[in-house]
Short mmCIF file of C-alpha atoms in Angstrom, two decimals:
data_model
loop_
_atom_site.label_atom_id
_atom_site.label_comp_id
_atom_site.label_asym_id
_atom_site.label_seq_id
_atom_site.Cartn_x
_atom_site.Cartn_y
_atom_site.Cartn_z
CA MET A 153 8.59 7.49 19.02
CA ILE A 154 9.96 10.61 17.27
CA ALA A 155 7.17 12.80 18.73
CA ARG A 156 7.86 11.41 22.20
CA THR A 157 11.58 12.09 21.80
CA PHE A 158 10.93 15.71 20.80
CA ALA A 159 8.51 16.15 23.71
CA CYS A 160 11.19 14.94 26.13
CA ILE A 161 13.73 17.31 24.60
CA PHE A 162 11.30 20.23 24.94
CA ALA A 163 10.64 19.34 28.58
CA VAL A 164 14.37 19.30 29.33
CA VAL A 165 14.75 22.68 27.61
CA LEU A 166 11.99 24.17 29.76
CA LEU A 167 13.51 22.86 32.94
CA THR A 168 16.93 24.23 32.07
CA GLU A 169 15.95 27.61 30.53
CA ALA A 170 15.76 29.45 33.84
CA ALA A 171 18.76 27.63 35.29
CA ALA A 172 20.84 28.73 32.32
CA PHE A 173 20.49 32.33 33.44
CA GLY A 174 21.70 31.39 36.92
CA GLN A 175 19.53 34.12 38.46
CA SER A 176 16.50 34.44 40.69
CA PHE A 177 14.63 37.31 42.31
CA GLU A 178 16.28 38.81 45.39
CA LEU A 179 12.96 38.76 47.29
CA ALA A 180 9.46 37.66 46.26
CA ASP A 181 6.07 38.42 47.78
CA VAL A 182 3.51 36.02 46.29
CA HIS A 183 -0.04 35.98 47.65
CA VAL A 184 -3.68 35.58 46.64
CA SER A 185 -5.27 38.84 45.40
CA PRO A 186 -8.14 40.17 47.53
CA ARG A 187 -11.32 39.15 45.70
CA GLU A 188 -12.94 42.57 46.11
CA ALA A 189 -10.06 43.99 44.05
CA TRP A 190 -11.13 42.20 40.87
CA VAL A 191 -14.57 40.53 40.86
CA LYS A 192 -16.76 43.62 40.34
CA LYS A 193 -15.50 44.62 36.89
CA THR A 194 -14.75 42.62 33.78
CA THR A 195 -12.01 45.17 33.08
CA ASN A 196 -10.13 44.29 36.26
CA ALA A 197 -7.49 42.32 34.41
CA MET A 198 -3.83 41.82 35.33
CA GLN A 199 -2.03 45.10 36.08
CA SER A 200 1.60 46.06 36.60
CA GLY A 201 1.27 47.73 39.98
CA PHE A 202 3.21 50.85 40.98
CA PRO A 203 6.58 50.98 39.21
CA ALA A 204 9.68 51.72 41.26
CA PRO A 205 13.42 51.19 40.73
CA GLY A 206 14.54 47.70 41.72
CA ARG A 207 10.95 46.43 41.95
CA PHE A 208 8.61 44.52 39.62
CA GLU A 209 4.90 43.90 40.28
CA LEU A 210 2.05 41.97 38.70
CA ARG A 211 -1.35 42.48 40.34
CA ARG A 212 -4.57 40.49 39.88
CA ALA A 213 -2.82 37.96 37.63
CA THR A 214 -4.39 34.58 36.97
CA MET A 215 -2.06 31.61 36.76
CA LEU A 216 -2.73 31.71 33.01
CA ASP A 217 -1.56 35.36 32.97
CA LEU A 218 1.62 34.42 34.82
CA ILE A 219 2.35 31.52 32.47
CA LYS A 220 1.69 33.72 29.42
CA PHE A 221 4.21 36.31 30.60
CA ALA A 222 6.79 33.89 31.98
CA TYR A 223 6.91 31.80 28.79
CA ALA A 224 5.99 34.53 26.23
CA VAL A 225 3.01 32.52 24.95
CA ASP A 226 -0.58 33.46 24.07
CA GLY A 227 -3.34 32.20 26.36
CA ASP A 228 -4.98 30.06 23.67
CA LYS A 229 -1.68 28.21 23.33
CA VAL A 230 -1.73 27.04 26.97
CA TYR A 231 -3.37 23.61 27.25
CA GLY A 232 -4.36 21.51 30.24
CA GLY A 233 -4.23 22.51 33.88
CA PRO A 234 -7.00 22.75 36.49
CA GLY A 235 -10.23 24.71 36.04
CA TRP A 236 -9.12 27.62 38.25
CA LEU A 237 -6.12 28.37 35.97
CA ASP A 238 -7.85 31.43 34.47
CA TYR A 239 -10.02 32.37 37.47
CA ASP A 240 -8.11 32.67 40.76
CA ARG A 241 -5.84 35.73 40.89
CA PHE A 242 -2.51 36.45 42.54
CA ASP A 243 -0.21 39.37 43.33
CA VAL A 244 3.49 38.91 42.58
CA ILE A 245 5.88 41.59 43.90
CA VAL A 246 9.60 41.02 43.55
CA LYS A 247 12.85 42.81 44.26
CA THR A 248 15.14 42.72 41.24
CA SER A 249 17.52 44.86 39.22
CA ALA A 250 16.17 43.36 35.97
CA THR A 251 14.11 45.74 33.82
CA ARG A 252 13.49 43.94 30.52
CA PRO A 253 10.99 41.13 29.88
CA GLU A 254 13.66 38.75 28.59
CA GLN A 255 15.46 39.17 31.95
CA ILE A 256 12.29 38.82 34.05
CA ARG A 257 10.82 35.77 32.30
CA PRO A 258 13.32 33.03 33.25
CA MET A 259 13.30 34.21 36.87
CA LEU A 260 9.48 34.17 36.92
CA GLN A 261 9.55 30.63 35.52
CA SER A 262 11.75 29.58 38.46
CA LEU A 263 9.46 31.42 40.91
CA LEU A 264 6.34 29.66 39.61
CA ALA A 265 8.06 26.29 39.82
CA GLU A 266 9.21 26.99 43.38
CA ARG A 267 6.12 28.64 44.86
CA PHE A 268 3.31 26.92 42.89
CA LYS A 269 5.13 23.70 41.90
CA LEU A 270 4.29 24.49 38.27
CA THR A 271 5.49 21.98 35.67
CA VAL A 272 4.88 22.51 31.94
CA GLN A 273 5.88 20.88 28.67
CA LYS A 274 6.14 22.23 25.13
CA ASP A 275 4.27 20.62 22.25
CA THR A 276 2.89 21.45 18.78
CA LYS A 277 -0.83 21.34 17.91
CA PRO A 278 -3.08 22.63 15.12
CA ALA A 279 -4.97 25.54 16.63
CA PRO A 280 -7.52 28.14 15.41
CA ALA A 281 -5.90 31.24 13.94
CA TYR A 282 -6.54 34.02 11.47
CA LEU A 283 -4.32 33.64 8.41
CA LEU A 284 -2.99 36.74 6.66
CA SER A 285 -2.62 35.80 2.99
CA LYS A 286 -2.41 37.33 -0.48
CA GLY A 287 -5.65 38.56 -2.02
CA ASN A 288 -6.89 37.86 -5.53
CA GLY A 289 -4.88 40.68 -7.08
CA GLU A 290 -1.48 42.25 -6.55
CA PRO A 291 -0.79 43.36 -2.93
CA LYS A 292 -0.95 47.14 -2.40
CA LEU A 293 2.17 47.46 -0.28
CA LYS A 294 4.70 50.29 -0.19
CA PRO A 295 8.28 49.00 0.19
CA ALA A 296 10.15 50.67 3.04
CA ASP A 297 13.28 52.66 2.25
CA GLY A 298 14.87 51.77 5.59
CA SER A 299 15.20 55.39 6.71
CA VAL A 300 12.77 55.00 9.63
CA PRO A 301 13.17 52.57 12.56
CA SER A 302 10.89 49.54 12.29
CA GLY A 303 7.74 49.35 14.41
CA CYS A 304 3.95 49.77 14.50
CA GLN A 305 1.79 52.16 16.52
CA SER A 306 -1.98 52.58 16.90
CA GLY A 307 -3.40 56.10 16.62
CA LEU A 308 -6.31 57.72 18.45
CA PRO A 309 -9.76 57.18 16.85
CA ALA A 310 -10.92 59.78 14.31
CA ILE A 311 -14.48 60.48 13.14
CA ARG A 312 -15.40 60.21 9.44
CA ASP A 313 -19.07 60.36 8.37
CA ASN A 314 -20.10 59.82 12.01
CA VAL A 315 -18.13 56.56 12.13
CA PRO A 316 -15.07 56.24 14.42
CA TYR A 317 -11.98 54.93 12.65
CA ALA A 318 -8.83 53.53 14.24
CA SER A 319 -5.43 53.58 12.58
CA LEU A 320 -2.39 51.31 12.53
CA GLN A 321 0.79 52.85 11.18
CA CYS A 322 3.79 50.62 10.56
CA HIS A 323 7.25 51.55 9.27
CA ASN A 324 9.93 49.27 7.87
CA THR A 325 7.82 46.29 8.94
CA THR A 326 7.76 42.67 7.76
CA MET A 327 4.49 40.85 7.11
CA GLY A 328 5.04 38.74 10.23
CA ALA A 329 5.45 41.83 12.41
CA PHE A 330 2.42 43.48 10.75
CA ALA A 331 0.26 40.40 11.45
CA ALA A 332 1.22 40.54 15.15
CA ALA A 333 0.57 44.31 15.32
CA LEU A 334 -2.80 43.95 13.57
CA ARG A 335 -3.90 41.37 16.11
CA GLN A 336 -2.91 43.66 18.97
CA SER A 337 -4.44 46.81 17.46
CA ALA A 338 -7.81 45.25 16.52
CA SER A 339 -7.88 42.56 19.21
CA GLY A 340 -11.66 42.58 19.55
CA ALA A 341 -12.11 41.51 15.93
CA PHE A 342 -9.96 38.40 16.40
CA ASN A 343 -11.52 37.08 19.64
CA GLY A 344 -8.13 36.53 21.23
CA LEU A 345 -6.85 34.32 18.38
CA PRO A 346 -3.46 34.95 16.75
CA VAL A 347 -2.97 36.42 13.29
CA VAL A 348 -0.43 34.31 11.39
CA ASP A 349 1.46 35.52 8.32
CA SER A 350 1.00 33.10 5.42
CA THR A 351 1.52 35.63 2.61
CA GLY A 352 4.98 34.37 1.66
CA ILE A 353 5.91 38.01 1.03
CA ASP A 354 9.47 38.91 2.01
CA GLY A 355 10.88 42.36 2.70
CA ALA A 356 9.83 45.34 4.82
CA PHE A 357 6.99 47.80 4.13
CA ASP A 358 5.43 51.07 5.26
CA ILE A 359 1.72 50.55 6.04
CA ASP A 360 -1.02 53.03 7.01
CA LEU A 361 -4.23 51.09 7.72
CA GLN A 362 -7.50 52.83 8.63
CA TYR A 363 -10.36 50.64 9.85
CA PRO A 364 -13.80 51.30 11.44
CA LEU A 365 -14.44 50.62 15.09
CA ARG A 366 -17.53 48.71 16.16
CA VAL A 367 -19.45 50.90 18.62
CA ILE A 368 -23.04 51.03 19.87
CA SER A 369 -25.14 53.98 18.70
CA LEU A 370 -28.47 54.89 20.27
CA GLY A 371 -31.16 56.31 18.00
CA ALA A 372 -33.75 58.89 19.03
CA GLY A 373 -36.49 56.47 18.03
CA GLY A 374 -35.20 53.80 20.36
CA GLY A 375 -33.14 51.79 17.94
CA ALA A 376 -29.66 50.52 18.68
CA ALA A 377 -27.13 49.12 16.27
CA ALA A 378 -23.44 48.72 15.55
CA SER A 379 -21.82 51.50 13.55
CA SER A 380 -21.59 50.98 9.80
CA GLY A 381 -18.46 51.37 7.71
CA GLY A 382 -17.24 47.82 7.20
CA SER A 383 -14.67 45.92 9.26
CA VAL A 384 -10.93 45.54 9.78
CA PHE A 385 -11.08 42.49 7.46
CA GLU A 386 -12.55 44.59 4.63
CA ALA A 387 -10.05 47.38 5.31
CA VAL A 388 -7.09 44.99 4.99
CA GLU A 389 -8.45 43.62 1.71
CA LYS A 390 -9.35 46.97 0.12
CA GLN A 391 -6.38 49.01 1.31
CA LEU A 392 -3.61 46.40 1.24
CA GLY A 393 -4.83 43.77 -1.20
CA LEU A 394 -4.47 41.06 1.46
CA LYS A 395 -6.95 38.69 3.12
CA VAL A 396 -7.53 37.75 6.76
CA GLU A 397 -9.51 34.52 7.20
CA LEU A 398 -10.22 32.17 10.10
CA SER A 399 -8.49 28.81 9.73
CA LYS A 400 -6.11 26.51 11.61
CA SER A 401 -2.35 26.54 11.79
CA PRO A 402 0.26 24.27 13.49
CA GLN A 403 1.44 26.27 16.44
CA PRO A 404 3.73 25.72 19.43
CA VAL A 405 1.74 25.20 22.63
CA LEU A 406 2.48 24.80 26.32
CA VAL A 407 0.87 21.96 28.30
CA VAL A 408 0.35 22.45 32.05
CA GLU A 409 1.06 19.13 33.74
CA SER A 410 0.67 20.16 37.40
CA VAL A 411 0.29 23.28 39.53
CA ASN A 412 -0.82 24.09 43.10
CA GLU A 413 -3.72 26.48 43.74
CA GLN A 414 -2.04 28.04 46.81
CA PRO A 415 1.51 29.42 46.73
CA THR A 416 3.94 28.46 49.47
CA PRO A 417 4.24 31.06 52.30
CA ASN A 418 6.46 34.12 51.91
CA ALA A 419 9.82 34.19 53.65
CA PRO A 420 9.83 36.16 56.98
CA GLU A 421 12.06 38.92 55.57
CA VAL A 422 9.68 39.76 52.71
CA ALA A 423 7.48 42.21 54.67
CA ALA A 424 10.43 44.45 55.56
CA GLY A 425 12.26 44.02 52.25
CA LEU A 426 9.21 44.82 50.05
CA PRO A 427 7.17 47.48 51.91
CA SER A 428 4.09 49.14 50.41
CA LEU A 429 4.89 52.14 48.20
CA PRO A 430 3.30 55.61 48.40
CA PRO A 431 0.73 56.26 45.64
CA PRO A 432 2.33 57.65 42.47
CA GLN A 433 1.60 61.15 41.12
CA PHE A 434 1.90 62.88 37.76
CA GLU A 435 5.04 64.91 37.31
CA VAL A 436 3.01 67.64 35.62
CA ALA A 437 -0.65 67.75 34.51
CA SER A 438 -2.98 70.05 32.58
CA LEU A 439 -6.71 69.79 33.36
CA ARG A 440 -8.98 72.05 31.27
CA PRO A 441 -12.79 72.21 30.82
CA CYS A 442 -14.25 71.34 27.41
CA GLN A 443 -17.62 71.42 25.65
CA ARG A 444 -18.93 68.01 24.64
CA GLY A 445 -20.31 67.80 21.10
CA PRO A 446 -22.91 65.37 19.72
CA ILE A 447 -20.39 62.62 19.01
CA GLN A 448 -18.73 62.98 22.41
CA ARG A 449 -22.06 62.45 24.17
CA GLY A 450 -22.02 58.93 22.79
CA PRO A 451 -19.50 56.11 23.01
CA MET A 452 -16.46 58.10 21.85
CA THR A 453 -15.51 59.50 25.26
CA ILE A 454 -11.88 58.47 25.65
CA ALA A 455 -10.90 57.43 29.16
CA PRO A 456 -7.46 58.30 30.54
CA ARG A 457 -4.92 56.21 28.66
CA PHE A 458 -1.17 55.82 28.63
CA GLU A 459 0.66 56.99 25.51
CA ARG A 460 4.24 56.38 24.45
CA GLY A 461 6.79 58.62 26.10
CA GLY A 462 5.13 58.63 29.51
CA GLN A 463 2.13 60.81 28.57
CA VAL A 464 -1.41 60.22 29.87
CA THR A 465 -4.37 61.78 28.05
CA ALA A 466 -8.17 61.96 28.41
CA ALA A 467 -10.46 63.56 25.81
CA CYS A 468 -13.43 65.59 27.11
CA MET A 469 -14.31 63.12 29.86
CA PRO A 470 -17.16 63.94 32.31
CA LEU A 471 -15.95 64.76 35.81
CA LEU A 472 -18.29 62.16 37.28
CA SER A 473 -16.74 59.48 35.04
CA LEU A 474 -13.25 60.59 36.06
CA ILE A 475 -14.20 60.18 39.72
CA ARG A 476 -15.74 56.77 39.15
CA GLN A 477 -12.61 55.57 37.37
CA ALA A 478 -10.17 57.10 39.85
CA TRP A 479 -11.90 55.46 42.83
CA ASN A 480 -12.80 52.24 40.99
CA LEU A 481 -16.58 52.55 41.35
CA ALA A 482 -19.25 50.65 39.43
CA PRO A 483 -20.50 52.58 36.34
CA PHE A 484 -23.73 53.86 37.91
CA GLU A 485 -22.93 53.41 41.60
CA LYS A 486 -24.29 56.28 43.69
CA LEU A 487 -21.73 58.58 45.28
CA GLU A 488 -22.69 59.10 48.90
CA GLY A 489 -22.41 62.70 50.09
CA ALA A 490 -21.87 64.05 46.57
CA PRO A 491 -22.82 67.73 46.05
CA LYS A 492 -25.94 68.28 43.90
CA TRP A 493 -24.01 69.98 41.11
CA LEU A 494 -21.90 66.85 40.61
CA GLU A 495 -24.97 64.89 39.49
CA SER A 496 -26.71 67.69 37.55
CA ASP A 497 -23.91 69.63 35.83
CA PRO A 498 -20.46 68.20 36.59
CA GLY A 499 -18.73 69.45 33.43
CA SER A 500 -16.20 67.64 31.24
CA TYR A 501 -12.42 67.95 31.07
CA ASN A 502 -9.41 67.32 28.86
CA ILE A 503 -6.35 65.94 30.63
CA THR A 504 -2.76 65.91 29.41
CA ALA A 505 -0.29 64.67 31.98
CA LYS A 506 3.28 63.43 32.21
CA THR A 507 4.45 60.54 34.36
CA PRO A 508 7.81 60.78 36.15
CA ALA A 509 10.79 60.06 33.90
CA GLY A 510 11.73 56.38 33.79
CA MET A 511 8.63 55.36 35.73
CA PHE A 512 7.65 52.62 33.28
CA SER A 513 10.27 50.12 32.21
CA ASP A 514 9.68 47.64 29.41
CA ALA A 515 8.99 44.86 31.89
CA GLN A 516 6.53 46.91 33.96
CA GLY A 517 4.42 47.62 30.87
CA ILE A 518 3.60 43.96 30.27
CA GLY A 519 0.67 43.93 32.69
CA GLY A 520 -0.99 47.24 31.79
CA TYR A 521 -1.06 50.64 33.42
CA GLN A 522 -4.67 51.27 34.49
CA ASP A 523 -4.18 50.86 38.26
CA VAL A 524 -1.25 53.27 38.16
CA ILE A 525 -3.17 55.78 36.02
CA ASN A 526 -6.14 55.59 38.39
CA ALA A 527 -3.92 56.25 41.41
CA MET A 528 -2.33 59.28 39.73
CA LEU A 529 -5.79 60.45 38.63
CA ARG A 530 -6.99 60.27 42.26
CA ALA A 531 -4.08 62.46 43.31
CA LEU A 532 -4.79 64.95 40.50
CA LEU A 533 -8.52 65.27 41.29
CA THR A 534 -7.81 65.51 45.02
CA ASP A 535 -5.40 68.38 44.39
CA ARG A 536 -7.34 70.36 41.76
CA PHE A 537 -10.87 69.94 43.16
CA GLN A 538 -9.88 69.68 46.83
CA VAL A 539 -11.61 66.31 47.07
CA ALA A 540 -11.88 64.79 50.54
CA VAL A 541 -13.39 61.30 50.89
CA HIS A 542 -13.65 58.46 53.34
CA TYR A 543 -15.04 54.92 53.36
CA GLU A 544 -17.65 53.72 55.83
CA ASP A 545 -20.11 50.86 56.34
CA ARG A 546 -23.74 51.79 55.68
CA LEU A 547 -27.04 49.95 55.37
CA MET A 548 -27.71 49.71 51.63
CA ASP A 549 -30.05 47.85 49.28
CA ALA A 550 -28.07 44.85 48.05
CA TYR A 551 -28.88 41.66 46.18
CA THR A 552 -28.97 38.10 47.48
CA LEU A 553 -29.06 35.15 45.07
CA ALA A 554 -31.67 32.63 46.23
CA ALA A 555 -32.90 29.26 44.98
CA PRO A 556 -36.58 28.46 44.34
CA LYS A 557 -38.50 26.20 46.72
CA SER A 558 -38.59 23.44 44.14
CA SER A 559 -35.24 22.19 42.90
CA SER A 560 -36.94 21.06 39.67
CA SER A 561 -37.13 24.74 38.62
CA ILE A 562 -33.32 25.09 38.57
CA LYS A 563 -31.94 25.01 35.03
CA LEU A 564 -28.24 24.15 35.37
CA THR A 565 -26.03 21.57 33.68
CA LYS A 566 -23.33 19.67 35.52
CA ALA A 567 -19.97 21.12 34.51
CA ASP A 568 -17.43 19.52 32.26
CA PRO A 569 -14.44 19.50 34.67
CA SER A 570 -11.99 19.82 31.77
CA ASN A 571 -13.20 23.37 31.06
CA ARG A 572 -11.57 26.37 32.68
CA THR A 573 -13.65 28.23 35.23
CA GLY A 574 -15.09 31.52 34.07
CA CYS A 575 -17.74 33.45 32.14
CA THR A 576 -17.26 35.08 28.73
CA ARG A 577 -19.56 37.57 27.04
CA GLN A 578 -20.38 37.08 23.37
CA ASN A 579 -22.40 38.93 20.73
CA PRO A 580 -24.55 36.34 18.93
CA THR A 581 -23.91 36.28 15.18
CA GLY A 582 -26.57 38.19 13.28
CA GLY A 583 -28.25 39.47 16.44
CA SER A 584 -28.77 42.96 17.80
CA ALA A 585 -25.66 44.95 18.68
CA LEU A 586 -27.07 45.12 22.21
CA ALA A 587 -27.80 41.40 22.57
CA LEU A 588 -25.33 39.56 24.78
CA ARG A 589 -24.75 35.93 25.56
CA LEU A 590 -22.94 35.09 28.79
CA VAL A 591 -21.36 31.64 28.60
CA CYS A 592 -20.25 30.27 31.98
CA GLN A 593 -18.31 27.04 32.36
CA ASN A 594 -17.19 24.90 35.28
CA ILE A 595 -18.25 27.60 37.75
CA THR A 596 -19.83 27.39 41.18
CA ILE A 597 -22.90 29.47 42.00
CA ALA A 598 -20.87 31.31 44.66
CA GLN A 599 -18.28 32.27 42.03
CA PHE A 600 -21.02 33.38 39.64
CA ALA A 601 -22.68 35.49 42.36
CA GLU A 602 -19.49 37.33 43.25
CA GLN A 603 -19.02 38.34 39.60
CA MET A 604 -22.54 39.65 38.99
CA GLN A 605 -21.44 43.25 39.55
CA ALA A 606 -19.42 42.94 36.35
CA PHE A 607 -22.42 41.87 34.26
CA ASP A 608 -25.19 44.26 35.37
CA SER A 609 -24.69 48.00 35.81
CA GLN A 610 -27.47 48.12 38.42
CA ILE A 611 -25.74 45.71 40.83
CA PHE A 612 -23.59 48.05 42.92
CA TYR A 613 -22.53 45.72 45.73
CA PRO A 614 -21.37 42.10 45.99
CA VAL A 615 -24.16 39.54 45.57
CA LEU A 616 -24.52 37.16 48.51
CA ASP A 617 -25.02 33.53 47.49
CA GLU A 618 -27.69 31.86 49.64
CA THR A 619 -28.80 29.22 47.14
CA GLY A 620 -27.08 26.38 48.96
CA ILE A 621 -26.28 24.86 45.56
CA GLN A 622 -22.99 22.98 45.60
CA GLY A 623 -20.74 21.83 42.78
CA ALA A 624 -19.67 23.36 39.46
CA TRP A 625 -22.01 24.09 36.55
CA ASP A 626 -22.21 25.06 32.87
CA PHE A 627 -24.93 27.48 31.73
CA THR A 628 -25.66 30.27 29.26
CA LEU A 629 -27.58 33.53 29.75
CA SER A 630 -28.97 35.66 26.91
CA TYR A 631 -30.05 39.24 27.64
CA ASN A 632 -30.10 42.80 26.32
CA VAL A 633 -27.40 45.12 27.65
CA ILE A 634 -29.57 48.26 27.38
CA LEU A 635 -32.06 46.82 29.85
CA ASN A 636 -29.29 46.78 32.48
CA LEU A 637 -29.04 50.58 32.36
CA PRO A 638 -30.75 52.95 34.81
CA PRO A 639 -34.43 53.59 33.89
CA VAL A 640 -33.93 56.99 32.23
CA LEU A 641 -31.05 55.80 30.04
CA ALA A 642 -32.80 52.54 29.15
CA ALA A 643 -35.99 54.38 28.13
CA ARG A 644 -33.97 56.86 26.05
CA ALA A 645 -32.36 53.94 24.23
CA GLY A 646 -35.64 52.19 23.59
CA GLY A 647 -35.37 49.78 26.50
CA ALA A 648 -38.13 48.80 28.88
CA ALA A 649 -37.20 50.24 32.23
CA ALA A 650 -38.98 53.53 32.93
CA PRO A 651 -42.47 53.50 34.55
CA GLY A 652 -45.14 53.33 31.88
CA VAL A 653 -42.73 52.23 29.17
CA PRO A 654 -43.78 48.89 27.63
CA SER A 655 -41.48 45.90 27.45
CA ASP A 656 -38.99 45.62 24.63
CA PRO A 657 -41.08 44.46 21.62
CA SER A 658 -38.23 42.18 20.55
CA GLY A 659 -38.81 40.08 23.66
CA ALA A 660 -35.34 40.83 25.07
CA ILE A 661 -34.94 40.67 28.82
CA SER A 662 -32.54 42.20 31.32
CA PHE A 663 -29.71 40.37 33.06
CA THR A 664 -31.64 39.98 36.32
CA GLU A 665 -34.68 38.63 34.45
CA ALA A 666 -32.46 36.21 32.57
CA VAL A 667 -31.08 34.85 35.85
CA GLU A 668 -34.63 34.08 37.00
CA LYS A 669 -36.14 32.80 33.74
CA GLN A 670 -33.16 30.99 32.24
CA LEU A 671 -31.47 29.63 35.39
CA GLY A 672 -34.42 29.33 37.75
CA LEU A 673 -32.65 31.43 40.42
CA LYS A 674 -33.86 34.66 42.02
CA LEU A 675 -32.16 37.95 42.89
CA GLU A 676 -33.77 39.34 46.02
CA THR A 677 -33.12 42.80 47.48
CA HIS A 678 -32.20 43.01 51.16
CA ARG A 679 -30.86 45.74 53.42
CA ARG A 680 -27.39 44.94 54.63
CA THR A 681 -24.17 46.69 55.57
CA GLU A 682 -21.90 47.52 52.63
CA ARG A 683 -18.68 49.53 52.36
CA VAL A 684 -19.32 52.79 50.47
CA LEU A 685 -17.29 55.80 49.35
CA VAL A 686 -18.44 59.08 50.93
CA ILE A 687 -17.46 62.50 49.55
CA ASP A 688 -16.84 64.92 52.43
CA HIS A 689 -15.89 67.96 50.33
CA MET A 690 -15.35 68.94 46.69
CA GLU A 691 -14.95 72.25 44.88
CA GLN A 692 -17.03 72.81 41.73
CA LYS A 693 -14.24 74.54 39.81
CA PRO A 694 -10.69 73.16 39.61
CA ALA A 695 -7.64 75.10 40.70
CA GLU A 696 -5.57 76.71 37.94
CA ASN A 697 -2.95 74.63 36.13
#
């Protein structure tokens, strides 16, 4: 009875939170995101869109993304809801004078309730979490003197003994704030789970944590392994005298009770009141050639990233990679019409650029900056290299997913409808650094086909599903990521792709082979019309800064 009473109280609080602010967005454009804008890359997550005064945008956001932002809750704390909650994506563009997340959130809650008929309820459940606790000895913590504003910031990776190390520097920070910053800085190590402070240590501290990054290194003899140097867990224990261990902790959660898959139509005045914006440009940018050393030829190339203070930097990045990122191409997708020098000797460049003052408000930063950076990068490359491009439809080799003649060869399991739709990539414990396991749940074959570009670097165009298989399925694929690379790169890394090179002695198979052998489906190559990017003109040397 007590639990039910508290649940009712929480529900009333949720329903009245937004109303208490007495505000809503002036105008709201809510629509389904074009699928081609997000299915071909696993990195195509929610983005902020192009910032502008009086305007707030979230692009390619799943309903789970929208709930996470609107209610300031982690995704693993959102329970219930339909399978598509973390699959279908939406664009939300609103007109508002609000700039801070705490102003945006209650209005977004009202918008989701109005346009998607979303209803949620708060609850408390024991959930997996990493607990930050005292070690066996005395903690190695430096008390803060209070002279520096509180906060944590991650630094750029640095190389020590051929191992890349990340850093997390915190000033005047409590253990609770450090736990949250650690989870954000080393997110890959925690698999999306929260880090909860259970040290019982009060006060504020100055912390400088250095921890090794896990990267893939390719040996001349064909070997491939994760970099050595320990882990963030070992670094916390050795440098701070604390422990981080996987456990469970009672945590507040949000339960989705109902939600519609399609938003209600936009009001007629939305098109005129929220017009498309011109692409953004850097306020000032320096682009200089650099010489790539042995480490930079490997995984330590740093893509353009947003820094605090409105600065965007890239460290010795190949021109071809800059172009692929700026125009959102697949990693090894061929550039039609590209000059020969671009493939053979494109050169590498350092970029330091400044975004226009006030371009990114606190609220705009919630969804990430990559789309905006890519748009500004396109403008920079177009200006400095005199790039001229166009899109056209051409006959290309593209894959079709087909079913075998005998249905008994298909190896699929009927889906558990309570699971959320989607595929996640995992590294099996104790396996090769290049071994991947793709776990797909409650997904249709058509949905799986449209995502295949994200899982295999040799699939350049959308895969057409012609299996005729209906319904949702659960399945797992195990494959070796190196065998997805182009033949020359795979052979250099010890893979099995170049003519005359034997199969991987470990028995690993490529993604396309895994689809056939482990699912009983076939990827067939057919000529069909696909939209491609064509380079009309490009200078080999950039214009002066």
